[in-house]
């Protein structure tokens, strides 16, 4: 078993997932729990995760120095590495910052940890602090252009440190590096598969005879969660689709079609007008998410009352929450809150339901595997994700019916052009953003001052990291011209070339 010490990184659970893929058991602990765990369980290895703090700050989470006395292999990642440096007499300062891709050059291949790695590869960084001085006994294995101590080791003490993130999919050879560490821990690797029967049994066990109502949005996560639940408990599950005007065109029909295939008719609730009323005058992104989240719960509580009156024993609300939603909504003690995903952080504290979240521990690509195993058609399983709060988080500033219409039209144009170019199926997510920023244009020889639309098209599989899609220039040109010509009030289109990290995929 390998212990993962969670310093609040967005990707601690992703490290666990990678190790799970190798058939290795993991346990995620808070730093203050580590020493007693070592004494009682004697883990085979320890991984110290990244985290949002700085090791030199007062109150920054840390571990006992005794941790290094047991000879257990230790891998420090980013903040975890910096913690090792500080505890063993090195120096960490606020310094060179690196976010996103960097070229890692390996100079030392004589150790197990760098076994089989190429001389140069792309590694993803996300740090604002710099290691100024290494502790005694450490040797450099790799560096980037800006960071001389990006990958180090101390074989005598069995400690390894890396400033990049091997767990994210965009770090090339990250899996190989983690596998090398597993070998250093003297553990066997094997392959792991998801067991649908077990997932269904967990649902049956949690729910008993109660009725579950489910928020289904037509998106991949809620579709897979819904079909899985329907297969586990049949008509004890009642899917509900809320048409709030913030969803993509055709979503209602999609939802009906999906559940028809498992013999269930979803309830449809229409709240378009009321949704816009509640969003009136609201520009703050987190406030928007909370308003939408609260409204959802209100609707579901009203639905629950109606169903209970008709004799149904409703106790649970099913949600398609996945792990990236949980962690970005500050799902662990030392983690920073990035945004309140409306199916997690946007929920009010007092809810009248128990939550059923069968996909809470899975990532997007795993959810797609589960969907495929359940027999859901690829048209739904490989559909672009769409955020729970819908177009509201793609409109900077107030959401009005006019701005919503502009956003919808621009979105259709983007989807149409990507489809025509044969690119849509390879894109993880694509959308225009109404930026709220004005700029000057010349239309028909006259001055025109209109809004800037930002186009965002990204590639990802597990949502935790992403890079922008290298769209052909002619496709970019077509989209830009069509949006400026067909969507009223738009003066120009810009392409968003930010990676995640640092930028999130959505703008809000
Ligand atoms: P970010 O912007 O966090 O997006 O990099 C990652 C993925 O999550 C989607 N997203 C959401 N999904 N409720 C959801 O159900 C939300 O509040 C939410 N916010 C972002 C986003 O569309 C992308 O697929």
Short mmCIF file of C-alpha atoms and ligand atoms in Angstrom, two decimals:
data_model
loop_
_atom_site.label_atom_id
_atom_site.label_comp_id
_atom_site.label_asym_id
_atom_site.label_seq_id
_atom_site.Cartn_x
_atom_site.Cartn_y
_atom_site.Cartn_z
CA UNK A 1 0.00 0.00 0.00
CA UNK A 2 1.21 3.48 -0.84
CA UNK A 3 0.14 6.38 1.34
CA UNK A 4 -0.70 9.67 -0.38
CA UNK A 5 -0.31 12.70 1.82
CA UNK A 6 -2.80 15.35 0.74
CA UNK A 7 -1.44 18.86 1.05
CA UNK A 8 -4.52 20.17 -0.78
CA UNK A 9 -3.48 19.55 -4.38
CA UNK A 10 -6.09 19.54 -7.13
CA UNK A 11 -4.56 16.26 -8.28
CA UNK A 12 -3.98 14.14 -5.14
CA UNK A 13 -6.88 11.87 -6.05
CA UNK A 14 -5.55 11.66 -9.61
CA UNK A 15 -2.28 10.21 -8.26
CA UNK A 16 -4.40 7.59 -6.48
CA UNK A 17 -6.20 6.89 -9.71
CA UNK A 18 -2.94 6.37 -11.62
CA UNK A 19 -1.71 3.94 -8.96
CA UNK A 20 -5.10 2.18 -9.03
CA UNK A 21 -4.53 1.66 -12.77
CA UNK A 22 -1.36 -0.26 -11.86
CA UNK A 23 -3.32 -2.36 -9.34
CA UNK A 24 -1.67 -0.63 -6.35
CA UNK A 25 -3.73 0.09 -3.23
CA UNK A 26 -3.53 3.63 -1.88
CA UNK A 27 -4.73 5.51 1.14
CA UNK A 28 -5.12 9.31 1.11
CA UNK A 29 -4.24 10.95 4.43
CA UNK A 30 -3.84 14.44 5.80
CA UNK A 31 -0.24 15.37 6.75
CA UNK A 32 -0.98 15.31 10.47
CA UNK A 33 -2.08 11.66 10.21
CA UNK A 34 1.09 10.39 8.52
CA UNK A 35 3.34 9.46 11.44
CA UNK A 36 0.79 7.34 13.26
CA UNK A 37 -0.07 5.61 9.94
CA UNK A 38 3.62 4.79 9.37
CA UNK A 39 3.94 3.34 12.85
CA UNK A 40 0.78 1.23 12.63
CA UNK A 41 0.53 0.22 8.95
CA UNK A 42 4.13 0.46 7.70
CA UNK A 43 3.18 1.51 4.11
CA UNK A 44 5.41 0.39 1.23
CA UNK A 45 5.78 3.92 -0.08
CA UNK A 46 4.79 7.50 0.61
CA UNK A 47 3.85 10.16 -1.94
CA UNK A 48 3.65 13.75 -0.78
CA UNK A 49 1.21 15.65 -3.00
CA UNK A 50 1.33 19.21 -4.25
CA UNK A 51 -0.70 21.93 -2.58
CA UNK A 52 -1.73 25.59 -2.80
CA UNK A 53 0.34 26.84 0.19
CA UNK A 54 3.99 27.98 0.35
CA UNK A 55 6.24 25.98 2.69
CA UNK A 56 7.74 29.15 4.21
CA UNK A 57 4.31 30.57 5.19
CA UNK A 58 3.21 30.48 8.82
CA UNK A 59 0.87 27.54 9.38
CA UNK A 60 1.68 25.83 6.05
CA UNK A 61 0.82 22.11 6.29
CA UNK A 62 3.84 19.89 6.94
CA UNK A 63 4.89 16.44 8.16
CA UNK A 64 7.11 15.29 11.04
CA UNK A 65 10.83 15.11 10.27
CA UNK A 66 10.85 11.57 11.69
CA UNK A 67 9.09 10.46 8.48
CA UNK A 68 12.53 10.24 6.85
CA UNK A 69 13.93 7.84 9.47
CA UNK A 70 12.00 4.73 8.42
CA UNK A 71 13.69 4.13 5.07
CA UNK A 72 10.31 3.99 3.30
CA UNK A 73 10.60 5.29 -0.30
CA UNK A 74 9.24 8.83 -0.49
CA UNK A 75 8.24 10.74 -3.61
CA UNK A 76 7.60 14.46 -3.12
CA UNK A 77 5.61 16.19 -5.86
CA UNK A 78 5.76 20.00 -6.14
CA UNK A 79 4.71 21.31 -2.68
CA UNK A 80 5.48 17.83 -1.27
CA UNK A 81 9.01 18.09 -2.71
CA UNK A 82 9.41 21.61 -1.34
CA UNK A 83 8.34 20.32 2.10
CA UNK A 84 11.12 17.69 1.96
CA UNK A 85 13.62 20.38 0.94
CA UNK A 86 12.63 22.64 3.81
CA UNK A 87 12.63 19.89 6.45
CA UNK A 88 16.05 18.56 5.40
CA UNK A 89 17.83 21.91 5.45
CA UNK A 90 17.43 23.22 1.89
CA UNK A 91 15.80 26.52 0.96
CA UNK A 92 12.52 27.36 -0.81
CA UNK A 93 11.78 30.96 -1.79
CA UNK A 94 9.11 32.81 -3.69
CA UNK A 95 10.69 32.86 -7.11
CA UNK A 96 10.40 31.66 -10.67
CA UNK A 97 6.87 30.66 -11.46
CA UNK A 98 5.95 28.02 -14.02
CA UNK A 99 2.41 27.10 -15.00
CA UNK A 100 1.62 24.68 -17.80
CA UNK A 101 4.01 22.85 -20.14
CA UNK A 102 7.82 22.93 -19.75
CA UNK A 103 10.57 20.89 -21.41
CA UNK A 104 12.23 18.54 -18.94
CA UNK A 105 15.77 17.40 -19.70
CA UNK A 106 17.01 14.27 -17.95
CA UNK A 107 20.74 14.18 -17.36
CA UNK A 108 21.09 11.18 -15.07
CA UNK A 109 19.83 7.72 -16.00
CA UNK A 110 21.65 5.54 -13.54
CA UNK A 111 18.78 5.33 -11.06
CA UNK A 112 15.59 3.25 -11.01
CA UNK A 113 13.43 6.38 -10.79
CA UNK A 114 14.57 7.60 -14.23
CA UNK A 115 14.68 4.12 -15.77
CA UNK A 116 13.39 4.08 -19.36
CA UNK A 117 12.59 7.80 -19.52
CA UNK A 118 13.61 9.68 -22.67
CA UNK A 119 16.25 12.43 -22.54
CA UNK A 120 13.70 15.18 -23.12
CA UNK A 121 9.95 15.33 -22.60
CA UNK A 122 7.10 17.72 -21.84
CA UNK A 123 6.17 17.97 -18.18
CA UNK A 124 3.39 20.09 -16.65
CA UNK A 125 4.27 22.52 -13.93
CA UNK A 126 2.08 24.46 -11.54
CA UNK A 127 4.24 26.24 -8.97
CA UNK A 128 4.95 29.76 -7.79
CA UNK A 129 7.90 28.95 -5.49
CA UNK A 130 11.48 28.06 -6.29
CA UNK A 131 13.94 25.67 -4.69
CA UNK A 132 16.94 27.89 -4.06
CA UNK A 133 19.17 25.35 -2.33
CA UNK A 134 18.94 21.55 -2.25
CA UNK A 135 19.52 19.74 1.05
CA UNK A 136 22.75 17.74 1.41
CA UNK A 137 22.87 14.31 -0.22
CA UNK A 138 20.52 15.14 -3.14
CA UNK A 139 21.55 14.80 -6.79
CA UNK A 140 19.90 16.35 -9.83
CA UNK A 141 18.27 13.99 -12.35
CA UNK A 142 16.48 16.53 -14.53
CA UNK A 143 15.94 20.24 -15.09
CA UNK A 144 13.83 22.62 -17.16
CA UNK A 145 14.94 25.84 -18.80
CA UNK A 146 14.07 27.84 -15.69
CA UNK A 147 14.28 25.27 -12.91
CA UNK A 148 17.61 23.56 -12.18
CA UNK A 149 16.17 21.24 -9.49
CA UNK A 150 13.08 19.92 -11.29
CA UNK A 151 13.81 16.24 -10.62
CA UNK A 152 16.17 15.08 -7.84
CA UNK A 153 16.94 12.05 -5.72
CA UNK A 154 18.74 10.90 -2.62
CA UNK A 155 19.27 7.13 -2.91
CA UNK A 156 20.75 6.80 0.54
CA UNK A 157 17.57 8.08 2.14
CA UNK A 158 15.31 6.67 -0.63
CA UNK A 159 13.77 10.09 -1.29
CA UNK A 160 12.78 11.45 -4.72
CA UNK A 161 11.56 14.92 -5.55
CA UNK A 162 9.87 16.34 -8.65
CA UNK A 163 8.58 19.82 -9.26
CA UNK A 164 6.28 18.78 -12.11
CA UNK A 165 3.12 16.65 -12.01
CA UNK A 166 3.59 13.09 -13.34
CA UNK A 167 -0.06 12.26 -12.57
CA UNK A 168 -1.62 14.60 -15.17
CA UNK A 169 -2.24 13.24 -18.62
CA UNK A 170 -0.37 16.04 -20.37
CA UNK A 171 2.95 15.16 -18.69
CA UNK A 172 4.58 12.78 -21.12
CA UNK A 173 6.00 9.63 -19.45
CA UNK A 174 4.30 10.54 -16.16
CA UNK A 175 2.87 7.03 -15.83
CA UNK A 176 6.32 5.49 -16.43
CA UNK A 177 7.82 7.67 -13.72
CA UNK A 178 5.12 6.70 -11.21
CA UNK A 179 5.59 3.06 -12.19
CA UNK A 180 9.32 3.40 -11.49
CA UNK A 181 8.44 4.66 -8.02
CA UNK A 182 6.07 1.70 -7.49
CA UNK A 183 9.00 -0.62 -8.38
CA UNK A 184 11.18 1.24 -5.86
CA UNK A 185 8.49 0.49 -3.26
CA UNK A 186 8.95 -3.21 -4.19
CA UNK A 187 5.32 -3.54 -5.27
CA UNK A 188 3.98 -5.59 -8.18
CA UNK A 189 1.93 -3.87 -10.86
CA UNK A 190 -1.13 -5.37 -12.57
CA UNK A 191 -4.04 -3.97 -14.58
CA UNK A 192 -7.29 -2.91 -12.98
CA UNK A 193 -10.79 -2.96 -14.46
CA UNK A 194 -14.02 -1.24 -13.43
CA UNK A 195 -16.72 -3.60 -12.15
CA UNK A 196 -20.23 -2.46 -13.15
CA UNK A 197 -21.92 -5.13 -11.00
CA UNK A 198 -20.18 -3.75 -7.91
CA UNK A 199 -21.28 -0.20 -8.73
CA UNK A 200 -24.90 -1.35 -9.14
CA UNK A 201 -24.75 -3.28 -5.86
CA UNK A 202 -23.46 -0.19 -4.05
CA UNK A 203 -26.47 1.79 -5.34
CA UNK A 204 -28.95 -0.95 -4.35
CA UNK A 205 -27.40 -1.17 -0.91
CA UNK A 206 -27.41 2.62 -0.33
CA UNK A 207 -30.99 3.12 -1.51
CA UNK A 208 -32.92 0.09 -0.24
CA UNK A 209 -36.60 0.50 -1.10
CA UNK A 210 -36.55 4.31 -1.32
CA UNK A 211 -37.24 6.27 -4.50
CA UNK A 212 -34.41 8.26 -6.09
CA UNK A 213 -35.05 11.37 -8.13
CA UNK A 214 -32.26 12.41 -10.43
CA UNK A 215 -31.08 15.64 -11.91
CA UNK A 216 -30.33 14.75 -15.53
CA UNK A 217 -28.94 17.41 -17.85
CA UNK A 218 -28.24 15.33 -20.97
CA UNK A 219 -24.52 15.65 -20.23
CA UNK A 220 -22.20 12.65 -20.10
CA UNK A 221 -21.93 12.44 -16.30
CA UNK A 222 -25.61 12.66 -15.41
CA UNK A 223 -26.51 10.36 -18.32
CA UNK A 224 -24.09 7.66 -17.16
CA UNK A 225 -25.10 8.10 -13.49
CA UNK A 226 -28.78 7.96 -14.50
CA UNK A 227 -28.53 4.87 -16.68
CA UNK A 228 -26.38 3.11 -14.06
CA UNK A 229 -29.00 3.88 -11.39
CA UNK A 230 -31.86 2.84 -13.67
CA UNK A 231 -30.10 -0.48 -14.28
CA UNK A 232 -29.56 -0.95 -10.53
CA UNK A 233 -33.02 -0.04 -9.19
CA UNK A 234 -35.31 0.19 -12.26
CA UNK A 235 -38.45 2.29 -11.80
CA UNK A 236 -37.44 3.28 -8.26
CA UNK A 237 -35.45 5.91 -10.18
CA UNK A 238 -37.23 8.97 -11.58
CA UNK A 239 -35.08 11.23 -13.82
CA UNK A 240 -36.01 14.91 -13.93
CA UNK A 241 -34.83 17.32 -16.61
CA UNK A 242 -35.03 21.03 -15.85
CA UNK A 243 -35.37 23.18 -18.96
CA UNK A 244 -34.02 26.48 -17.64
CA UNK A 245 -33.12 28.03 -21.00
CA UNK A 246 -29.40 27.76 -20.27
CA UNK A 247 -28.93 24.40 -21.98
CA UNK A 248 -27.89 23.59 -25.56
CA UNK A 249 -30.60 23.22 -28.20
CA UNK A 250 -32.05 19.69 -28.49
CA UNK A 251 -31.08 18.63 -24.96
CA UNK A 252 -34.64 17.80 -23.88
CA UNK A 253 -35.05 15.41 -26.83
CA UNK A 254 -31.69 13.80 -26.01
CA UNK A 255 -32.73 13.15 -22.43
CA UNK A 256 -36.04 11.59 -23.50
CA UNK A 257 -34.27 9.33 -25.99
CA UNK A 258 -31.62 8.12 -23.53
CA UNK A 259 -34.11 7.10 -20.85
CA UNK A 260 -36.52 5.58 -23.35
CA UNK A 261 -33.77 3.04 -24.02
CA UNK A 262 -33.98 1.87 -20.37
CA UNK A 263 -37.78 2.01 -20.28
CA UNK A 264 -38.14 5.18 -18.19
CA UNK A 265 -39.98 8.40 -19.04
CA UNK A 266 -38.25 11.46 -17.52
CA UNK A 267 -40.25 14.28 -15.92
CA UNK A 268 -39.66 17.63 -17.63
CA UNK A 269 -39.88 20.90 -15.67
CA UNK A 270 -39.88 24.20 -17.55
CA UNK A 271 -38.53 27.26 -15.68
CA UNK A 272 -37.02 29.40 -18.44
CA UNK A 273 -38.65 32.71 -17.47
CA UNK A 274 -38.09 32.35 -13.73
CA UNK A 275 -34.41 31.44 -14.26
CA UNK A 276 -33.71 34.69 -16.08
CA UNK A 277 -35.60 36.66 -13.43
CA UNK A 278 -33.36 35.19 -10.73
CA UNK A 279 -30.19 35.96 -12.68
CA UNK A 280 -31.25 39.57 -13.33
CA UNK A 281 -28.51 42.04 -12.40
CA UNK A 282 -26.08 39.30 -11.30
CA UNK A 283 -22.53 39.44 -12.69
CA UNK A 284 -20.44 37.67 -10.08
CA UNK A 285 -19.54 34.15 -11.34
CA UNK A 286 -19.80 32.43 -7.95
CA UNK A 287 -23.10 34.18 -7.18
CA UNK A 288 -24.53 32.99 -10.52
CA UNK A 289 -23.53 29.40 -9.70
CA UNK A 290 -25.12 29.61 -6.26
CA UNK A 291 -28.38 31.07 -7.61
CA UNK A 292 -28.66 28.32 -10.21
CA UNK A 293 -27.71 25.61 -7.67
CA UNK A 294 -30.23 26.90 -5.11
CA UNK A 295 -32.99 27.15 -7.72
CA UNK A 296 -32.35 23.53 -8.75
CA UNK A 297 -32.75 22.33 -5.20
CA UNK A 298 -35.97 24.35 -4.82
CA UNK A 299 -37.35 22.72 -7.96
CA UNK A 300 -36.33 19.26 -6.81
CA UNK A 301 -37.84 19.77 -3.38
CA UNK A 302 -41.12 20.82 -5.01
CA UNK A 303 -40.98 17.76 -7.28
CA UNK A 304 -40.29 15.59 -4.26
CA UNK A 305 -43.40 16.95 -2.47
CA UNK A 306 -45.58 16.23 -5.51
CA UNK A 307 -44.20 12.69 -5.79
CA UNK A 308 -44.60 12.02 -2.06
CA UNK A 309 -48.23 13.20 -2.26
CA UNK A 310 -48.76 10.62 -4.98
CA UNK A 311 -47.46 7.92 -2.59
CA UNK A 312 -43.77 7.65 -3.60
CA UNK A 313 -41.20 7.36 -0.83
CA UNK A 314 -38.61 9.81 -2.25
CA UNK A 315 -35.41 10.03 -0.18
CA UNK A 316 -32.47 10.49 -2.55
CA UNK A 317 -31.28 12.95 -5.16
CA UNK A 318 -29.00 11.44 -7.78
CA UNK A 319 -26.26 13.67 -9.18
CA UNK A 320 -23.64 12.97 -11.81
CA UNK A 321 -20.85 14.51 -9.73
CA UNK A 322 -17.39 13.35 -10.80
CA UNK A 323 -14.10 13.77 -9.00
CA UNK A 324 -12.90 16.88 -10.86
CA UNK A 325 -16.11 18.68 -9.73
CA UNK A 326 -15.42 17.68 -6.13
CA UNK A 327 -11.82 18.82 -6.00
CA UNK A 328 -12.39 22.14 -7.79
CA UNK A 329 -15.15 22.91 -5.30
CA UNK A 330 -12.68 22.51 -2.41
CA UNK A 331 -13.47 18.92 -1.63
CA UNK A 332 -10.50 18.33 0.71
CA UNK A 333 -9.16 20.06 3.83
CA UNK A 334 -6.08 21.86 2.46
CA UNK A 335 -7.38 22.39 -1.11
CA UNK A 336 -8.15 25.82 -2.55
CA UNK A 337 -11.61 26.55 -3.91
CA UNK A 338 -11.37 27.08 -7.68
CA UNK A 339 -15.08 27.36 -8.50
CA UNK A 340 -18.32 26.05 -7.05
CA UNK A 341 -19.41 23.34 -9.45
CA UNK A 342 -23.13 23.62 -9.24
CA UNK A 343 -23.61 19.97 -8.38
CA UNK A 344 -21.17 20.26 -5.45
CA UNK A 345 -20.24 23.63 -3.98
CA UNK A 346 -23.32 25.47 -5.24
CA UNK A 347 -25.70 23.38 -3.16
CA UNK A 348 -27.32 24.95 -0.10
CA UNK A 349 -26.30 23.50 3.27
CA UNK A 350 -29.79 22.48 4.33
CA UNK A 351 -31.13 19.99 1.82
CA UNK A 352 -34.08 17.74 2.34
CA UNK A 353 -32.48 14.85 0.39
CA UNK A 354 -29.68 12.43 0.84
CA UNK A 355 -27.30 12.67 -2.11
CA UNK A 356 -26.54 9.68 -4.32
CA UNK A 357 -23.34 10.25 -6.31
CA UNK A 358 -22.17 6.91 -7.76
CA UNK A 359 -19.50 8.54 -9.97
CA UNK A 360 -17.98 10.77 -7.29
CA UNK A 361 -14.65 8.89 -7.34
CA UNK A 362 -14.25 8.66 -11.10
CA UNK A 363 -12.75 10.89 -13.77
CA UNK A 364 -14.35 11.86 -17.07
CA UNK A 365 -12.55 9.24 -19.16
CA UNK A 366 -13.48 6.53 -16.63
CA UNK A 367 -17.11 7.72 -16.74
CA UNK A 368 -17.00 7.29 -20.52
CA UNK A 369 -15.69 3.75 -20.06
CA UNK A 370 -18.53 3.01 -17.61
CA UNK A 371 -21.05 4.49 -20.08
CA UNK A 372 -19.74 2.30 -22.87
CA UNK A 373 -19.83 -0.77 -20.59
CA UNK A 374 -23.49 0.06 -19.83
CA UNK A 375 -24.24 -0.01 -23.56
CA UNK A 376 -25.05 3.71 -23.89
CA UNK A 377 -24.66 4.83 -27.49
CA UNK A 378 -21.37 6.62 -28.37
CA UNK A 379 -23.46 9.63 -29.51
CA UNK A 380 -24.13 10.30 -25.77
CA UNK A 381 -21.02 8.87 -24.14
CA UNK A 382 -18.57 10.87 -26.25
CA UNK A 383 -20.63 14.04 -26.34
CA UNK A 384 -18.92 17.26 -25.30
CA UNK A 385 -19.29 18.00 -21.60
CA UNK A 386 -21.57 20.93 -20.88
CA UNK A 387 -21.40 22.72 -17.52
CA UNK A 388 -24.32 22.34 -15.10
CA UNK A 389 -24.91 26.13 -14.93
CA UNK A 390 -25.00 26.09 -18.74
CA UNK A 391 -24.55 29.17 -20.88
CA UNK A 392 -24.70 31.36 -17.74
CA UNK A 393 -20.99 30.71 -17.08
CA UNK A 394 -20.09 31.47 -20.69
CA UNK A 395 -21.59 34.96 -20.53
CA UNK A 396 -19.38 37.34 -18.59
CA UNK A 397 -21.55 39.80 -16.72
CA UNK A 398 -25.32 39.77 -16.59
CA UNK A 399 -27.27 37.02 -18.34
CA UNK A 400 -30.15 38.63 -20.25
CA UNK A 401 -32.41 37.01 -22.83
CA UNK A 402 -30.70 39.05 -25.60
CA UNK A 403 -27.17 38.04 -24.54
CA UNK A 404 -28.32 34.45 -24.14
CA UNK A 405 -29.63 34.44 -27.73
CA UNK A 406 -26.28 35.79 -28.99
CA UNK A 407 -24.35 33.14 -27.07
CA UNK A 408 -26.60 30.35 -28.38
CA UNK A 409 -26.29 31.50 -31.98
CA UNK A 410 -22.50 31.82 -31.75
CA UNK A 411 -22.32 28.36 -30.11
CA UNK A 412 -24.31 26.84 -32.99
CA UNK A 413 -21.96 28.46 -35.51
CA UNK A 414 -18.88 27.07 -33.74
CA UNK A 415 -20.38 23.56 -33.55
CA UNK A 416 -21.48 23.65 -37.20
CA UNK A 417 -18.09 24.78 -38.48
CA UNK A 418 -16.16 22.25 -36.39
CA UNK A 419 -18.51 19.51 -37.61
CA UNK A 420 -18.13 20.60 -41.27
CA UNK A 421 -14.33 20.55 -40.91
CA UNK A 422 -14.51 17.03 -39.43
CA UNK A 423 -12.89 18.25 -36.19
CA UNK A 424 -15.79 18.14 -33.75
CA UNK A 425 -15.41 14.48 -32.81
CA UNK A 426 -11.82 15.06 -31.65
CA UNK A 427 -12.56 18.13 -29.59
CA UNK A 428 -13.04 17.76 -25.82
CA UNK A 429 -15.06 20.94 -25.46
CA UNK A 430 -15.75 24.00 -27.65
CA UNK A 431 -17.64 27.19 -27.00
CA UNK A 432 -17.74 30.94 -27.52
CA UNK A 433 -17.62 33.28 -24.53
CA UNK A 434 -19.40 36.62 -24.45
CA UNK A 435 -16.55 38.48 -22.80
CA UNK A 436 -18.32 41.67 -21.79
CA UNK A 437 -15.39 43.59 -23.30
CA UNK A 438 -16.05 46.17 -26.02
CA UNK A 439 -13.91 46.90 -29.06
CA UNK A 440 -14.05 49.07 -32.16
CA UNK A 441 -14.82 47.73 -35.63
CA UNK A 442 -15.68 49.15 -39.03
CA UNK A 443 -18.87 47.77 -40.44
CA UNK A 444 -20.16 49.10 -43.77
CA UNK A 445 -17.78 52.07 -43.64
CA UNK A 446 -19.15 53.18 -40.27
CA UNK A 447 -17.70 52.97 -36.80
CA UNK A 448 -19.10 50.15 -34.76
CA UNK A 449 -18.36 49.51 -31.10
CA UNK A 450 -19.40 46.01 -30.11
CA UNK A 451 -18.65 43.06 -27.84
CA UNK A 452 -15.66 40.72 -28.19
CA UNK A 453 -16.33 36.98 -28.36
CA UNK A 454 -13.57 34.64 -27.21
CA UNK A 455 -13.47 31.23 -28.80
CA UNK A 456 -12.37 28.37 -26.55
CA UNK A 457 -11.62 24.92 -28.01
CA UNK A 458 -9.64 22.50 -25.86
CA UNK A 459 -8.26 18.98 -25.73
CA UNK A 460 -8.39 16.87 -22.59
CA UNK A 461 -9.46 13.45 -21.40
CA UNK A 462 -9.74 13.54 -17.63
CA UNK A 463 -10.58 17.28 -17.27
CA UNK A 464 -7.76 17.98 -14.81
CA UNK A 465 -5.46 19.45 -17.46
CA UNK A 466 -6.09 20.66 -20.99
CA UNK A 467 -4.43 22.33 -23.89
CA UNK A 468 -5.93 24.47 -26.66
CA UNK A 469 -6.75 22.80 -29.94
CA UNK A 470 -4.50 23.75 -32.86
CA UNK A 471 -7.40 24.56 -35.19
CA UNK A 472 -6.58 25.10 -38.87
CA UNK A 473 -6.40 28.81 -39.73
CA UNK A 474 -9.15 28.50 -42.32
CA UNK A 475 -11.54 27.05 -39.72
CA UNK A 476 -10.69 29.86 -37.31
CA UNK A 477 -11.27 32.37 -40.08
CA UNK A 478 -14.63 30.87 -41.03
CA UNK A 479 -15.84 30.87 -37.42
CA UNK A 480 -14.64 34.44 -36.87
CA UNK A 481 -16.28 35.79 -40.04
CA UNK A 482 -19.55 34.00 -39.43
CA UNK A 483 -19.83 35.16 -35.82
CA UNK A 484 -19.06 38.80 -36.64
CA UNK A 485 -21.49 38.75 -39.58
CA UNK A 486 -24.32 36.69 -38.10
CA UNK A 487 -24.41 37.53 -34.40
CA UNK A 488 -25.62 41.07 -33.81
CA UNK A 489 -23.49 43.40 -31.69
CA UNK A 490 -20.23 41.47 -32.03
CA UNK A 491 -17.16 43.40 -33.19
CA UNK A 492 -14.41 40.77 -33.13
CA UNK A 493 -13.45 37.21 -32.24
CA UNK A 494 -10.28 36.20 -30.36
CA UNK A 495 -8.92 32.69 -29.81
CA UNK A 496 -8.11 31.61 -26.26
CA UNK A 497 -4.70 29.90 -26.19
CA UNK A 498 -4.44 29.26 -22.46
CA UNK A 499 -3.65 25.86 -21.05
CA UNK A 500 -5.20 24.42 -17.88
CA UNK A 501 -3.42 25.02 -15.55
CA UNK A 502 -3.27 27.91 -15.10
CA UNK A 503 -6.56 28.79 -16.85
CA UNK A 504 -9.68 26.70 -16.24
CA UNK A 505 -11.62 25.59 -19.32
CA UNK A 506 -14.69 27.70 -18.64
CA UNK A 507 -14.16 31.42 -18.16
CA UNK A 508 -16.18 31.61 -14.95
P1 LIG B 1 -13.21 23.98 -15.69
O1 LIG B 1 -13.73 25.29 -16.15
O2 LIG B 1 -13.42 23.75 -14.23
O3 LIG B 1 -14.10 22.89 -16.44
O4 LIG B 1 -11.79 23.70 -16.12
C1 LIG B 1 -13.88 21.51 -16.37
C2 LIG B 1 -15.11 20.82 -16.89
O5 LIG B 1 -16.18 20.98 -15.96
C3 LIG B 1 -17.27 21.64 -16.58
N1 LIG B 1 -17.84 22.54 -15.57
C4 LIG B 1 -18.93 22.22 -14.84
N2 LIG B 1 -19.73 21.14 -14.86
N3 LIG B 1 -21.07 22.05 -13.14
C5 LIG B 1 -20.81 21.06 -14.01
O6 LIG B 1 -21.57 20.09 -14.04
C6 LIG B 1 -20.31 23.18 -13.06
O7 LIG B 1 -20.58 24.06 -12.27
C7 LIG B 1 -19.18 23.26 -13.96
N4 LIG B 1 -18.20 24.20 -14.16
C8 LIG B 1 -17.38 23.72 -15.17
C9 LIG B 1 -16.68 22.34 -17.77
O8 LIG B 1 -17.66 22.55 -18.77
C10 LIG B 1 -15.60 21.37 -18.21
O9 LIG B 1 -16.15 20.30 -18.93
#
